C-alpha positions as MATLAB code, in Angstrom:
seq = 'MRLEIVTTTLDETLLAAQAGADRVELVSGITEGALTPTWGSVKGVHDHAPIPAYCMIRPHAHGFVYSENDVAEMIADIQNQRGLADHFVLGCLTPEKTIDEAVLIQLVEACGDTPIVFHKAFDQTKDQKAALQTLARYPQIQRVLSNYQAVDLVQEIDRVQEMMNFAASLGIKTTFAGGINQESIQILKTIGAEDVHISSAARIDGLAKNQLDAERIQNFRRLCD';
ca = [
      -9.676    3.019   11.879;
      -8.967    4.420    8.412;
     -10.105    2.470    5.370;
      -8.039    2.342    2.173;
      -9.575    0.794   -0.949;
      -7.694   -0.217   -4.103;
      -9.167    1.422   -7.208;
      -8.237    1.536  -10.887;
     -10.244    4.470  -12.291;
     -11.845    7.774  -11.350;
     -15.289    6.130  -11.365;
     -14.120    3.465   -8.932;
     -12.516    6.108   -6.740;
     -15.716    8.134   -6.609;
     -17.680    4.984   -5.723;
     -15.195    4.120   -2.976;
     -15.398    7.631   -1.556;
     -19.197    7.595   -1.548;
     -19.216    4.193    0.166;
     -16.982    5.430    2.972;
     -13.327    4.965    2.030;
     -10.906    7.419    3.606;
      -8.462    7.155    0.712;
      -7.614    4.945   -2.245;
      -4.576    3.220   -3.592;
      -4.782    3.944   -7.307;
      -3.368    1.235   -9.554;
      -3.660   -0.467  -12.906;
      -3.282   -4.214  -13.483;
      -5.134   -5.167  -10.332;
      -5.288   -8.814  -11.392;
      -1.477   -8.734  -11.666;
      -1.056   -7.587   -8.098;
      -1.293   -3.834   -8.841;
       0.845   -1.846  -11.289;
       1.461    1.841  -12.035;
      -1.799    3.623  -12.913;
      -2.184    5.568  -16.137;
      -1.407    9.265  -16.074;
      -5.005    9.936  -17.144;
      -6.454    8.115  -14.145;
      -4.064    9.885  -11.760;
      -4.984   13.273  -13.236;
      -8.702   12.518  -13.134;
      -8.608   11.409   -9.510;
      -6.499   14.403   -8.504;
      -8.893   16.815  -10.198;
     -12.226   15.271   -9.203;
     -11.998   12.847   -6.278;
     -12.792   14.091   -2.743;
     -10.338   11.741   -1.001;
      -6.549   11.266   -1.237;
      -4.995    8.910   -3.779;
      -1.879    6.910   -3.013;
      -0.432    6.027   -6.413;
       1.374    2.783   -7.151;
       4.779    2.835   -8.843;
       5.405   -0.687  -10.135;
       6.378   -1.313  -13.771;
       5.637   -5.041  -13.949;
       4.445   -8.028  -11.954;
       7.647  -10.053  -12.183;
       8.729   -9.525   -8.604;
      10.409   -6.583   -6.907;
      13.994   -6.867   -8.174;
      14.445   -4.155  -10.778;
      16.826   -3.599  -13.673;
      18.301   -0.222  -14.594;
      15.646    0.126  -17.293;
      12.901   -0.668  -14.776;
      14.239    1.987  -12.439;
      14.384    4.579  -15.218;
      10.749    3.823  -16.038;
       9.731    4.131  -12.392;
      11.511    7.476  -12.058;
       9.805    8.776  -15.195;
       6.401    7.703  -13.853;
       7.102    9.399  -10.523;
       8.138   12.606  -12.267;
       4.967   12.568  -14.372;
       2.761   12.067  -11.327;
       4.421   14.495   -8.917;
       1.966   17.156   -7.915;
      -0.941   14.801   -8.638;
      -0.318   11.847   -6.310;
      -0.889   12.442   -2.594;
       1.573    9.641   -1.767;
       3.632    7.255   -3.830;
       3.482    3.531   -3.143;
       6.652    1.670   -4.092;
       9.179   -0.946   -3.067;
      12.381   -2.610   -4.251;
      14.322   -5.667   -3.127;
      17.644   -7.303   -3.782;
      17.795  -10.944   -4.921;
      18.753  -11.720   -1.293;
      15.382  -10.354   -0.057;
      16.710   -7.194    1.560;
      15.744   -3.602    0.789;
      17.594   -2.480   -2.355;
      18.915    0.829   -1.086;
      20.751    1.639   -4.309;
      17.410    1.688   -6.095;
      15.473    3.128   -3.167;
      17.726    6.186   -2.972;
      16.965    6.994   -6.607;
      13.222    6.553   -6.150;
      13.099    8.606   -2.964;
      15.018   11.427   -4.644;
      12.584   11.375   -7.579;
       9.611   11.604   -5.192;
      10.884   14.878   -3.743;
       8.633   15.962   -0.879;
       5.787   13.604   -1.802;
       5.416   11.066    1.051;
       6.043    7.386    0.356;
       4.457    4.090    1.366;
       6.692    1.023    1.080;
       4.368   -1.634   -0.315;
       3.996   -5.357    0.293;
       7.395   -6.146   -1.159;
       8.192   -5.566    2.515;
       6.535   -8.884    3.379;
       9.094  -10.718    1.255;
      12.068   -9.411    3.236;
      13.926  -12.044    5.230;
      14.430   -9.809    8.292;
      11.588   -7.371    8.785;
      13.083   -5.526   11.741;
      16.249   -4.892    9.778;
      14.133   -3.797    6.805;
      12.247   -1.309    8.983;
      15.508    0.086   10.291;
      16.649    0.602    6.711;
      13.403    2.334    5.719;
      13.574    4.575    8.782;
      16.663    6.248    7.324;
      14.411    7.929    4.739;
      12.021   10.464    6.319;
       9.796   10.500    3.219;
       8.885    6.850    3.895;
       6.065    7.350    6.355;
       4.218    4.059    6.131;
       4.625    0.370    5.356;
       1.944   -1.854    3.804;
       2.139   -5.201    5.583;
       0.579   -7.972    7.629;
       4.024   -8.780    9.063;
       3.968  -12.186    7.377;
       1.118  -13.407    9.562;
      -0.442  -16.652    8.385;
      -2.957  -16.815   11.256;
      -3.640  -13.390   12.723;
      -5.433  -14.831   15.767;
      -2.451  -16.978   16.702;
       0.174  -14.379   15.797;
      -1.444  -11.189   17.055;
       1.124  -10.625   19.830;
       4.003  -10.795   17.348;
       2.124   -8.582   14.889;
       1.525   -6.011   17.615;
       5.203   -6.103   18.525;
       6.162   -5.434   14.912;
       3.620   -2.627   14.572;
       4.977   -0.998   17.736;
       8.577   -1.475   16.585;
       7.763    0.252   13.289;
       6.050    3.078   15.180;
       9.116    3.514   17.379;
      11.055    4.218   14.171;
       8.482    6.723   12.939;
       6.829    4.352   10.450;
       3.078    3.760   10.506;
       1.509    0.461    9.488;
      -1.311   -0.014    7.008;
      -2.441   -3.604    7.430;
      -2.895   -5.436    4.152;
      -3.105   -8.985    2.875;
      -6.141  -11.142    3.586;
      -7.935   -8.450    5.563;
     -11.532   -9.498    6.309;
     -14.242   -8.786    8.855;
     -12.674  -10.970   11.529;
      -9.182   -9.588   11.091;
     -10.401   -5.990   11.337;
     -11.965   -6.746   14.704;
      -8.721   -8.360   15.892;
      -6.585   -5.491   14.607;
      -8.736   -2.964   16.436;
      -7.854   -4.648   19.738;
      -4.155   -3.824   19.255;
      -4.725   -0.225   18.220;
      -4.226   -0.643   14.475;
      -5.131    2.567   12.666;
      -5.250    1.617    8.976;
      -6.459   -1.255    6.814;
      -6.019   -1.779    3.077;
      -8.671   -3.694    1.125;
      -8.236   -4.911   -2.438;
     -10.108   -7.930   -3.843;
     -12.327   -8.229   -0.773;
     -13.988   -4.925   -1.770;
     -15.045   -6.331   -5.147;
     -18.008   -8.383   -6.305;
     -17.591  -11.985   -5.127;
     -14.230  -11.000   -3.655;
     -12.503  -11.347   -7.034;
      -9.926   -8.872   -8.343;
     -11.284   -9.109  -11.892;
     -14.727   -7.863  -10.826;
     -16.059   -4.377  -10.191;
     -16.041   -2.680   -6.821;
     -18.965   -3.553   -4.574;
     -20.296   -0.514   -2.702;
     -22.088   -2.699   -0.155;
     -18.869   -4.519    0.718;
     -17.050   -1.200    1.188;
     -19.890    0.072    3.385;
     -19.628   -3.070    5.516;
     -15.887   -2.529    5.929;
     -16.581    1.104    6.835;
     -18.950    0.049    9.618;
     -16.406   -2.412   10.961;
     -13.682    0.234   10.972;
     -15.790    2.757   12.878;
];
């Protein structure tokens, strides 16, 4: 199972790599739920990190419904990071909690041939199967970041597996995210999950505001193997 760790700097990315991460999601504003990283951090990670960086494109933490000005900012950030980011991580919704295709088309075009992950905005959609069918129309969108709205993974594992398989049937891979811990990794392995995404749980005391904890990452690495 591949291990993705959320990082905010080159130093954190190097620590994550040394501790066993397969890749990072590079962000800023981690305490705000993850925002677009600085160009300097993207450039530093591209030039010096030994593992891929999936770069967040999110201009603010006020939800996933974006204005024209928000979209222009996101496109500019994508254009600045093209050639540096291994993947872009993005998402956009309508007020009705569906995928905002008018915005998505613009973002996908800006990304060019850089692959895309649709982030956890996906977990706010009112109909996840319909949302996956929408995303499947865009070949650049290769992955979705989700726990499929599971509140209790033990009780809901059959439904989660069904959703994972449905996404796969559309050509979309799942990176499991949201409350991932030692127990949930073991459960996810039983259904053939291939990727997990760890944010606060990889930090000292499990708090987003704190520094990365190499020992925690190493423990997650052992569980994933």
